[in-house]
PDB file of C-alpha atoms in Angstrom:
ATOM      1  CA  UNK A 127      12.126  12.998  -3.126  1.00  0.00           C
ATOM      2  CA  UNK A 128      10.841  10.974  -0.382  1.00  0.00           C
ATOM      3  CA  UNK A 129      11.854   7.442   0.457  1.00  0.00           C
ATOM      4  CA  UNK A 130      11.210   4.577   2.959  1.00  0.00           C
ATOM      5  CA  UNK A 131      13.783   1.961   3.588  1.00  0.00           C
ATOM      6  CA  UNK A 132      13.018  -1.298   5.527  1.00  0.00           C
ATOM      7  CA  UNK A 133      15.102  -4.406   6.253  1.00  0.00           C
ATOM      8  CA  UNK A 134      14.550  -7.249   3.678  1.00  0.00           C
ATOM      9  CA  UNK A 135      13.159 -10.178   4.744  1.00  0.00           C
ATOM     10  CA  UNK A 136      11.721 -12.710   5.088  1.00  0.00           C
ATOM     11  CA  UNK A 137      11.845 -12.725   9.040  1.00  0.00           C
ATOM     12  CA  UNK A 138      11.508 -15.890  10.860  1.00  0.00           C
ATOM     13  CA  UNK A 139      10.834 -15.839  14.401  1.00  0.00           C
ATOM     14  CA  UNK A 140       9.474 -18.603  17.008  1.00  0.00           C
ATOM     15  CA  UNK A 141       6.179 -17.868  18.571  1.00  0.00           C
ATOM     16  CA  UNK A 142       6.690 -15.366  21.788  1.00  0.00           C
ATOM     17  CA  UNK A 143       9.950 -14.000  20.427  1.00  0.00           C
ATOM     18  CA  UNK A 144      10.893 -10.405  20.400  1.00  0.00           C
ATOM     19  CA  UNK A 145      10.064  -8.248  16.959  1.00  0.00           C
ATOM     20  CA  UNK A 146      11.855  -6.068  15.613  1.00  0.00           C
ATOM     21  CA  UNK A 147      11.444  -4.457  11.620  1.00  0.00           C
ATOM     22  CA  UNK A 148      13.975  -1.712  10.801  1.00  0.00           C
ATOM     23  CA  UNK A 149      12.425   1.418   8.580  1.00  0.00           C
ATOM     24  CA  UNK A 150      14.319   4.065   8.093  1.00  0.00           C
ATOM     25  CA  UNK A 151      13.057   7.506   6.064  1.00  0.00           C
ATOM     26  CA  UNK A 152      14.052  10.614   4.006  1.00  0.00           C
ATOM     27  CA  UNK A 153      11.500  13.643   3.851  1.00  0.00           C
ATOM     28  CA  UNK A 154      11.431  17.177   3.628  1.00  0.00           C
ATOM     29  CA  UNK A 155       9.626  18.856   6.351  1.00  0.00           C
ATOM     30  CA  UNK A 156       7.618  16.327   8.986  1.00  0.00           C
ATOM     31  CA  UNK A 157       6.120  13.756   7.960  1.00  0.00           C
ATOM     32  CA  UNK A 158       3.264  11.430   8.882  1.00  0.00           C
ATOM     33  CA  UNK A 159       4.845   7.701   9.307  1.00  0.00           C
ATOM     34  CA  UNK A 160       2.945   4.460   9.295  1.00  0.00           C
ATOM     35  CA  UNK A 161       2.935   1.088   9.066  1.00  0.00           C
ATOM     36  CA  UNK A 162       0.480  -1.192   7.016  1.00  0.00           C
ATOM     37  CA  UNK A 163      -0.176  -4.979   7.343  1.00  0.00           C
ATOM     38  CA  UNK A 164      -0.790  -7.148   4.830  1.00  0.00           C
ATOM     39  CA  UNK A 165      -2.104 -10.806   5.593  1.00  0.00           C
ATOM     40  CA  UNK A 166      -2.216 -13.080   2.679  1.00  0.00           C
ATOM     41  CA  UNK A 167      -4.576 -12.535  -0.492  1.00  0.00           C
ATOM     42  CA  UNK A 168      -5.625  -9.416   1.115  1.00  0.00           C
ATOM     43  CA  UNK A 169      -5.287  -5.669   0.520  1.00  0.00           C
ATOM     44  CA  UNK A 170      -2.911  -3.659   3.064  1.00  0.00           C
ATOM     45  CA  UNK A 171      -4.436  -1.983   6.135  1.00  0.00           C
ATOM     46  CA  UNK A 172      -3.468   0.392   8.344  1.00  0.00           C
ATOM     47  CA  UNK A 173      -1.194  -1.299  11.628  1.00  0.00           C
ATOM     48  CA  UNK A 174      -0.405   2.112  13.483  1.00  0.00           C
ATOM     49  CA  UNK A 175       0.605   5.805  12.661  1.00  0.00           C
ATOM     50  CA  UNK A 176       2.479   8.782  14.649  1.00  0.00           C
ATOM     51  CA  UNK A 177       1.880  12.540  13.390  1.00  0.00           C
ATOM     52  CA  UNK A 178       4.717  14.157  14.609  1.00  0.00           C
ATOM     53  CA  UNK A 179       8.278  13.531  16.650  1.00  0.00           C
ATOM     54  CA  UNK A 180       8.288  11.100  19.571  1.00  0.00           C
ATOM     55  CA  UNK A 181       4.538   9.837  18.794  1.00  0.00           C
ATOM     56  CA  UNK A 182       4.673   6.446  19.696  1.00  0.00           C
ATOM     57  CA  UNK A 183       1.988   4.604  17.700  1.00  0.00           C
ATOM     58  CA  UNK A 184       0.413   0.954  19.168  1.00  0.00           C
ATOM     59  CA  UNK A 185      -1.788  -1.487  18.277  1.00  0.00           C
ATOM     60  CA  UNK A 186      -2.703  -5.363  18.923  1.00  0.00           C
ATOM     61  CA  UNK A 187       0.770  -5.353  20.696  1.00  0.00           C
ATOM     62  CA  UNK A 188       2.836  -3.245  18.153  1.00  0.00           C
ATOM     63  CA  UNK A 189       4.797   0.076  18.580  1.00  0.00           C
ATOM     64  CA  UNK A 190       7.004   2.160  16.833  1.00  0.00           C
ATOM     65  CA  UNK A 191       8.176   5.633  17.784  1.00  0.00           C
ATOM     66  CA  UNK A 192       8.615   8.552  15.737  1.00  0.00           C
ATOM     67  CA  UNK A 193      12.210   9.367  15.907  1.00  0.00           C
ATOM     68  CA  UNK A 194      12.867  12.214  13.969  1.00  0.00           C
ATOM     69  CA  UNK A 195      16.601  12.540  14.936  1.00  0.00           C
ATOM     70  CA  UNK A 196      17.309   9.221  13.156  1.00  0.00           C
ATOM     71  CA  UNK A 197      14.733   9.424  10.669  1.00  0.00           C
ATOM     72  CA  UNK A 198      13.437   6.015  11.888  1.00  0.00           C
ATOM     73  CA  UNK A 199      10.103   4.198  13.024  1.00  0.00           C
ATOM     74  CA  UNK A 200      11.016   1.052  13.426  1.00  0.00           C
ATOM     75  CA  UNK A 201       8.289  -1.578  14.129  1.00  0.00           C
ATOM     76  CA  UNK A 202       8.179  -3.609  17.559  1.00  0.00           C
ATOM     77  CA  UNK A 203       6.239  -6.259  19.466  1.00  0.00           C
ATOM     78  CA  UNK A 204       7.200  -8.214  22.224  1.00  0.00           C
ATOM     79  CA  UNK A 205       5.483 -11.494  21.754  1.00  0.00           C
ATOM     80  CA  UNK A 206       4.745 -12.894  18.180  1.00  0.00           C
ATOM     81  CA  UNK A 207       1.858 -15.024  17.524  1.00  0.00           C
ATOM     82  CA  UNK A 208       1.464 -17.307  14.676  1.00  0.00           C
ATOM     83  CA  UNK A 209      -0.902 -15.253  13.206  1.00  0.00           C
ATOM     84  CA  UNK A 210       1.140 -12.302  13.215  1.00  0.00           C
ATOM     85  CA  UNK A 211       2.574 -14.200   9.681  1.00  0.00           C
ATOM     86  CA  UNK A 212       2.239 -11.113   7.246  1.00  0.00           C
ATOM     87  CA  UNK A 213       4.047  -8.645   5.127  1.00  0.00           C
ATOM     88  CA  UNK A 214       4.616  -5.445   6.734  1.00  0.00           C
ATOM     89  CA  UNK A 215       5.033  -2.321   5.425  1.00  0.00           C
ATOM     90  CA  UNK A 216       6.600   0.593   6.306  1.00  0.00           C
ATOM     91  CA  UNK A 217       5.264   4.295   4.862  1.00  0.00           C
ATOM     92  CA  UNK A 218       5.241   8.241   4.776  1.00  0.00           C
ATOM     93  CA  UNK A 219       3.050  10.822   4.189  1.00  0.00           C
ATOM     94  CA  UNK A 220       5.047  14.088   3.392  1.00  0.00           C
ATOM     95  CA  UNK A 221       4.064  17.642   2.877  1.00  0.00           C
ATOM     96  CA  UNK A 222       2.033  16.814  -0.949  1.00  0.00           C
ATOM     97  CA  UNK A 223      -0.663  15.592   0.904  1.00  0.00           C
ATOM     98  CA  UNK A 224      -2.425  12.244   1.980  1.00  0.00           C
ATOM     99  CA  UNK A 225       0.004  10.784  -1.047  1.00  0.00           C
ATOM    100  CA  UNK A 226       2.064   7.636   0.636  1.00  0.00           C
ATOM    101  CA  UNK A 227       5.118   6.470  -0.205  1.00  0.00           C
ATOM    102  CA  UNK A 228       5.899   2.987   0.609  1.00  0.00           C
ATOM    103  CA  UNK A 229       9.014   0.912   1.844  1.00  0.00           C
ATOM    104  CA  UNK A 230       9.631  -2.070  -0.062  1.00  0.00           C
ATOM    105  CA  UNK A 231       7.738  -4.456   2.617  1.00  0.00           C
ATOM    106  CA  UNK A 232       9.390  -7.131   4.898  1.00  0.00           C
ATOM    107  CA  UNK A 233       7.527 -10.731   5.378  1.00  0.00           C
ATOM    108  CA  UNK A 234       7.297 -12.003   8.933  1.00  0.00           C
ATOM    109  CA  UNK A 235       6.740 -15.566   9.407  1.00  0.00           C
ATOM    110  CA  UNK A 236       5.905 -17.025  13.467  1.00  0.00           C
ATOM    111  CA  UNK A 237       6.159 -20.619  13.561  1.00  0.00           C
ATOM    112  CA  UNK A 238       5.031 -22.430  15.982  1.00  0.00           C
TER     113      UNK A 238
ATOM    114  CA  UNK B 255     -19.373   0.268   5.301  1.00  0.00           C
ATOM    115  CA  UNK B 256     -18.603  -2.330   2.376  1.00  0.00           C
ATOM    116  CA  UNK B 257     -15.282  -1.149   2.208  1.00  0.00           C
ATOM    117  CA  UNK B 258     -13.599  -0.513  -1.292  1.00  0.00           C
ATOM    118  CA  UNK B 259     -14.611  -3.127  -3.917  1.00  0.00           C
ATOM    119  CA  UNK B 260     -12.465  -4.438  -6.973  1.00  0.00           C
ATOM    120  CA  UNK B 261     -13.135  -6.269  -9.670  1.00  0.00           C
ATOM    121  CA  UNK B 262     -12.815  -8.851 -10.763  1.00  0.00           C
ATOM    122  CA  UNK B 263     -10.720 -10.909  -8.254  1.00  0.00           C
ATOM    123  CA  UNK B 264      -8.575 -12.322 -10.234  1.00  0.00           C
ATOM    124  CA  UNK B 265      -8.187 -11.811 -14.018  1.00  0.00           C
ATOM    125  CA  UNK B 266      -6.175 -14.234 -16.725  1.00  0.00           C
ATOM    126  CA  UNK B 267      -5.810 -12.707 -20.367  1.00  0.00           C
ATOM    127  CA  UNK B 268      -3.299 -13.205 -23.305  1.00  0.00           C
ATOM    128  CA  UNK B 269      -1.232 -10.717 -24.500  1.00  0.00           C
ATOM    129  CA  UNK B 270      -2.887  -8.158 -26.575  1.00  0.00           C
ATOM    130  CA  UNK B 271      -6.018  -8.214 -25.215  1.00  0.00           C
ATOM    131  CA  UNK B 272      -7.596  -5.437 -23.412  1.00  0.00           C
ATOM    132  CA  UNK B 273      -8.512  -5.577 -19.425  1.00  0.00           C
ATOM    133  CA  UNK B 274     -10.350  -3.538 -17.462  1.00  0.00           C
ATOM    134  CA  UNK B 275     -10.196  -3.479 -13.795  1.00  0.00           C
ATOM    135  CA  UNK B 276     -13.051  -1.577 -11.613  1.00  0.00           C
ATOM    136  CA  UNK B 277     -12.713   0.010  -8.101  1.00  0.00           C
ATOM    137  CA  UNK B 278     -15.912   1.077  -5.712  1.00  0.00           C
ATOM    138  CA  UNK B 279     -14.118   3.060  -3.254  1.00  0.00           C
ATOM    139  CA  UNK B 280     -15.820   3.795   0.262  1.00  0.00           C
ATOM    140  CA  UNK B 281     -18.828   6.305   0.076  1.00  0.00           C
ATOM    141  CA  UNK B 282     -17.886   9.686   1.259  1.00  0.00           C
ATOM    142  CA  UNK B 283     -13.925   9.091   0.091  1.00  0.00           C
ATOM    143  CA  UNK B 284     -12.918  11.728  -2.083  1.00  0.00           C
ATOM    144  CA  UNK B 285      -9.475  10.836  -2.819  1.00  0.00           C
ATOM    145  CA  UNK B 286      -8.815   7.463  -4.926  1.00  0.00           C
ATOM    146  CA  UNK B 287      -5.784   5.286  -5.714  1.00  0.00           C
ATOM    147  CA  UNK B 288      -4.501   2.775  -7.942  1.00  0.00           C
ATOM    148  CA  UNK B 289      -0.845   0.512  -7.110  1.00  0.00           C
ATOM    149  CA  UNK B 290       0.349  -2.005  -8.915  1.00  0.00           C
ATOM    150  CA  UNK B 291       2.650  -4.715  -6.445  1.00  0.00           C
ATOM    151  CA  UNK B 292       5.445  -7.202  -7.657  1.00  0.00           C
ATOM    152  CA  UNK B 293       8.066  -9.215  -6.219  1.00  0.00           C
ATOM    153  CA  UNK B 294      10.285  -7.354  -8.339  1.00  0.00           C
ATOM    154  CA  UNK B 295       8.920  -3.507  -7.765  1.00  0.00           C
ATOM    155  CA  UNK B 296       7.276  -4.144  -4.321  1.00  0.00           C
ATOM    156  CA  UNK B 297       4.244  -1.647  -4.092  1.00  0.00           C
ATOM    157  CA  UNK B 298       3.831   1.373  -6.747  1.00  0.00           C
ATOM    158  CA  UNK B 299       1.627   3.702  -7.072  1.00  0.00           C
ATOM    159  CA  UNK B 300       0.090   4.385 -10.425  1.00  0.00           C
ATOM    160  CA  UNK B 301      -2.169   7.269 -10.119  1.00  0.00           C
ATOM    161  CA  UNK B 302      -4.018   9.627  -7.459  1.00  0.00           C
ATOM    162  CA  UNK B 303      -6.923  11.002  -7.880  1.00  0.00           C
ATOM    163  CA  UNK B 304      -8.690  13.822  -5.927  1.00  0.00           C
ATOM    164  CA  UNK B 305     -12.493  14.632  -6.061  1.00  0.00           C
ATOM    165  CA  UNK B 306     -12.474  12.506  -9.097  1.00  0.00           C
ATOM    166  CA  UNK B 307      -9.735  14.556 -10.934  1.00  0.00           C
ATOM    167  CA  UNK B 308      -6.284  13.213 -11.737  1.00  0.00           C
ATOM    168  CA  UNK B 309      -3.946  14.748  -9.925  1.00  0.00           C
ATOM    169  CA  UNK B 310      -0.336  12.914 -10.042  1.00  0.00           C
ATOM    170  CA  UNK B 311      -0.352   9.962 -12.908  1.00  0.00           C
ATOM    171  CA  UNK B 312       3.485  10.007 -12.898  1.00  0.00           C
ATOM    172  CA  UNK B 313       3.395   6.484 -11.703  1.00  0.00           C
ATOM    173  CA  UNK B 314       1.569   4.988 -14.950  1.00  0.00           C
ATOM    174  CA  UNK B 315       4.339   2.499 -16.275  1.00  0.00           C
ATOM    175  CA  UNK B 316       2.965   3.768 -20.490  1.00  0.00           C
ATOM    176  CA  UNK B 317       0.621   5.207 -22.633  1.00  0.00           C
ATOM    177  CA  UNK B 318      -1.138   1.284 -22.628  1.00  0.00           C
ATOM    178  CA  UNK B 319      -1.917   2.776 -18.975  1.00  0.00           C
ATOM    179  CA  UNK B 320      -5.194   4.810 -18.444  1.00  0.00           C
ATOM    180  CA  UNK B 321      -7.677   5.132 -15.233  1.00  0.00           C
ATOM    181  CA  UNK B 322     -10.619   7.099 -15.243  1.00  0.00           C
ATOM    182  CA  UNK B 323     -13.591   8.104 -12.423  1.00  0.00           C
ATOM    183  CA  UNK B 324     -16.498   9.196 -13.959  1.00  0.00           C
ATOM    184  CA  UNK B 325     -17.802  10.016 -10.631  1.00  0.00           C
ATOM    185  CA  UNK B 326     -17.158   9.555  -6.779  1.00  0.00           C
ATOM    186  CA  UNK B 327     -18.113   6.128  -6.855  1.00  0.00           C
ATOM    187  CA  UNK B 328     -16.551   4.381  -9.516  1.00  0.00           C
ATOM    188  CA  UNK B 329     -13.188   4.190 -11.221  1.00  0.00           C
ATOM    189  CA  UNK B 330     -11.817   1.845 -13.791  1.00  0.00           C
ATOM    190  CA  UNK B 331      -8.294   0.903 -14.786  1.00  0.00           C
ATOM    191  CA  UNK B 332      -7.325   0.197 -18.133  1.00  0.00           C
ATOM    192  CA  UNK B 333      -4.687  -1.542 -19.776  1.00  0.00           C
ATOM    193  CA  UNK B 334      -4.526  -1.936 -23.646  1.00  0.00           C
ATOM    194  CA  UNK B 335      -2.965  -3.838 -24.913  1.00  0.00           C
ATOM    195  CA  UNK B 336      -1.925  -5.855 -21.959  1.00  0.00           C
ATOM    196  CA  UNK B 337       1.897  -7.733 -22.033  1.00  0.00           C
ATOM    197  CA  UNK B 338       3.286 -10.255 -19.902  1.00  0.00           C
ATOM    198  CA  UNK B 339       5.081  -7.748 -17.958  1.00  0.00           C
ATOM    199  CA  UNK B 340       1.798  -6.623 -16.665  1.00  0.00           C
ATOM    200  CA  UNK B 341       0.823  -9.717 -14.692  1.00  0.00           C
ATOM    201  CA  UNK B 342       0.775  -8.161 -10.902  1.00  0.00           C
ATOM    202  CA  UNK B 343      -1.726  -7.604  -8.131  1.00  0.00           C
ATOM    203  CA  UNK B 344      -3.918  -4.522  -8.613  1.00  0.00           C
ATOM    204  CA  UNK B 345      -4.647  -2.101  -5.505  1.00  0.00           C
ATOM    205  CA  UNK B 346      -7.360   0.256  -5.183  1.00  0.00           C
ATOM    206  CA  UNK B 347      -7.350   2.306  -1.939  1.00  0.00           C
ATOM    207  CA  UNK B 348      -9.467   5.496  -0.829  1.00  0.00           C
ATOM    208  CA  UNK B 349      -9.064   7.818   1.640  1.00  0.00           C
ATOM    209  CA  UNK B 350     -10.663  10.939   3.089  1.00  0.00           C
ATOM    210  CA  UNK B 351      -7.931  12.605   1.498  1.00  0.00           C
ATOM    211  CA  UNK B 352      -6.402  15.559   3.679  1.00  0.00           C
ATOM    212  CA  UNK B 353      -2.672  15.177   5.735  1.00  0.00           C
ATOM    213  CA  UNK B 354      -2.304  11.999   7.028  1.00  0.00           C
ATOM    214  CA  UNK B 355      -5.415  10.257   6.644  1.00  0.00           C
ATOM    215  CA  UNK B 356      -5.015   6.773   6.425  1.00  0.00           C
ATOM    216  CA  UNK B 357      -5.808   4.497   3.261  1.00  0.00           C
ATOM    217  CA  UNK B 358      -8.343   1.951   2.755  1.00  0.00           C
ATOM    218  CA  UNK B 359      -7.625  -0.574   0.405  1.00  0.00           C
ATOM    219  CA  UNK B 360      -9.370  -3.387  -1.452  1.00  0.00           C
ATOM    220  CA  UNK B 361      -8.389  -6.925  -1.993  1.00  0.00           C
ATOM    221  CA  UNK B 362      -6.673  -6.529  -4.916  1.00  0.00           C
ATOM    222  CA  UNK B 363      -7.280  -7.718  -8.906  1.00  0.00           C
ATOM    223  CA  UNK B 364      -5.083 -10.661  -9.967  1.00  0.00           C
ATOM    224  CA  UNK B 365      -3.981 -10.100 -12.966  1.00  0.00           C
ATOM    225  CA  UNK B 366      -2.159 -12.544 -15.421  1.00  0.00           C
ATOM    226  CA  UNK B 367      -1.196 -12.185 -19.067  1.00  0.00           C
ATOM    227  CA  UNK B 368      -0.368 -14.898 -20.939  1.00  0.00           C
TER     228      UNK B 368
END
């Protein structure tokens, strides 16, 4: 069945400092990939998404690109902020629908 | 738009007792979800439905485990008779439902069993 890998955490970065969370997937046919934020006592909500191979998704500063030859869509920013502090995860929708299956989550913290 | 609504917010029981957590997802959602997260587990999804119907309850941990939705706007979450093993944080999420569509969730039920 499907899966979603992502590097364990937690990540600790300065403020500014490069970003970089690993996800990795297996899927029949072509997935949907996406990546949810959660920020503390809160529900997840959608970061960014890419339909289809070499969609680069973006938003407040992240990307990732769809790279279906590695089966990867791994999560960048360039600058970190403090608030950036969350748990991020990683997810696919496959060919049963709008179900999503989750990666395990990795927790960024951005000191200051 | 409200956004989806849980109930309560957080929720501490003893063992044995029965709980009942309720989810309001966003008006004009017609597919529904319930995930359970843990440190342990991480995020699982417990059951899907679609235009109020179960469709995939695969996820539900045991027959203590039922969820219902009466109608579009309400579904409940039931656990009886809740164990220790239970304490987690409770998801609801809605979507438009369709390939790709993006979830919507709520802020979660605490839930704690003594």
């Amino acid at each position: 069945g499907d899966s979603v890998t992502q590097m364990e955490g937690p990540v600790t970065l300065s403020e500014e400092a490069f970003l970089t969370i690993n996800c990795t997937y297996t899927a029949t046919g072509y997935p949907s990939l996406f990546w949810y934020v959660q920020y503390p006592g809160e529900g997840l909500q959608l970061l960014l998404k890419a339909t289809k191979a070499d969609d680069k998704g973006s938003n407040k500063g992240f990307e990732a690109t769809y790279r279906k030859e590695t089966t990867s869509f791994h999560l960048e920013k360039g600058s970190v902020q403090v608030s950036d502090s969350a748990v991020y995860f990683c997810a696919l929708s496959g060919d049963a629908g709008n179900m999503l299956t989750f990666g395990g989550g990795t927790r960024l913290m951005v000191k200051p | 738009d409200a956004g989806v609504i849980q109930s309560p917010r957080h929720e501490v029981t003893e063992m044995g007792q029965e709980v009942t957590l309720r989810c309001k997802p966003i008006s004009g959602h017609n597919s529904l979800f319930w995930y359970r997260q843990t440190m342990m587990r991480g995020l699982e999804l417990l059951i899907y439905f679609n235009n109020n119907v179960p469709i995939d309850d695969s996820g539900m941990p045991e027959d203590r485990f039922s969820a219902k939705m009466p109608n579009a706007s309400f579904s409940t979450l039931k656990i009886q008779p809740s164990e220790p093993r239970d304490s987690a944080v409770y998801f609801c999420a809605s979507s438009l439902g369709g390939y790709g569509e993006k979830l919507f969730f709520g802020s979660g039920t605490q839930l704690s069993v003594l």
